[in-house]
């Protein structure tokens, strides 16, 4: 099988026109439903699920036994955060977003061709060809698809709106893999900014899994699957910041069977994990597990491994990832100059399924982490002991102050990545203090 050959300009223009038409229909559906709450009912959709603040509607498709669906809901995030979290123009970024959204259902993905990228006027602008492989259900074979994707920003009724639409295409140069069924789908995501700062989203789509999945079974699970995936929208930006940051070196070797003090709550714990971001120990209650893609994709002929690993983060770092920062996050070890590379499931697909280059700081060149200049609008903490939180912050501040007090005046020979990490810690502690002071002042009023 040869590597994916770029599509000619005429084919790209055809696919662009198709995605633009899907985007127009999806934004019109979202706009009409916002104006008239009974719009979907008038179009033949029936409410099939209401759960966790999401509503799912389905209707029969005239030329398929698999139903069309619309999912409505709200995100506790700004529109800029949604754009930051979902924008993916490289293979590594694409895999990261797919892993966060679909978790262990994600098997592999790649950016095959890029036609348009973001601009200063529209930082969410993108058009190109992508590949995705998913496990729709454990009982059935994996599915994959090659699709055109179009995303951008528009204004509807004075409301700033993001859209991201996809539709499967025929790709003779990228045929289905062995033991994988090629599925087809058409989907549009629309995110509209509300006066409250929250975001209302609409998912409009139709998916035909092909193969032997019974329609009654698939139709029943489709809305549930997409509603669960949509629950990640609120935290997609902060999750990407954590996952895409290089891991911190371990502070010291620890016996996995030993009892260790939790860095967040200070309790002694036997079931602990090291935070991937800061390297400190955290107990089970103070740990957040985030799925992320590993370096090598899963072989389609083997069930012994999976391209998703469970990365552990302490709640302090998870909460701090929402704070504004003008400093690139870098924990690069001076002893490790290697970069994780990707290999495809078959040698003939190495070119198409190869990760993009990283920048000097260890981030993908188009990653939101390569230019952290977006100031977030709000701070959300976890539900915990405020006094203990203050103690952790004060200890971190004292540690950073002590480190800076004894820092040599001559930094020649000092690893630059260490200095960058130290500077980031100073700013992070300052921002946490500022947020805690604001919370205390509001509570005292």
mmCIF file of C-alpha atoms in Angstrom, residues 52-56 70-76 198-203 230:
data_model
loop_
_atom_site.group_PDB
_atom_site.id
_atom_site.type_symbol
_atom_site.label_atom_id
_atom_site.label_comp_id
_atom_site.label_asym_id
_atom_site.label_seq_id
_atom_site.Cartn_x
_atom_site.Cartn_y
_atom_site.Cartn_z
ATOM 1 C CA UNK A 52 -26.338 15.451 32.320
ATOM 2 C CA UNK A 53 -27.686 18.643 30.747
ATOM 3 C CA UNK A 54 -27.585 17.267 27.185
ATOM 4 C CA UNK A 55 -30.521 16.638 24.875
ATOM 5 C CA UNK A 56 -30.377 14.153 22.004
ATOM 6 C CA UNK A 70 -28.820 16.373 16.825
ATOM 7 C CA UNK A 71 -27.313 16.857 20.294
ATOM 8 C CA UNK A 72 -27.716 20.110 22.249
ATOM 9 C CA UNK A 73 -25.918 21.232 25.379
ATOM 10 C CA UNK A 74 -23.814 23.868 27.128
ATOM 11 C CA UNK A 75 -20.105 24.128 27.978
ATOM 12 C CA UNK A 76 -18.608 25.747 31.066
ATOM 13 C CA UNK A 198 -20.849 30.066 28.544
ATOM 14 C CA UNK A 199 -21.030 28.287 25.204
ATOM 15 C CA UNK A 200 -24.030 26.555 23.671
ATOM 16 C CA UNK A 201 -23.194 23.727 21.284
ATOM 17 C CA UNK A 202 -25.064 21.747 18.653
ATOM 18 C CA UNK A 203 -23.901 18.495 17.066
ATOM 19 C CA UNK A 230 -19.392 16.234 24.366
#
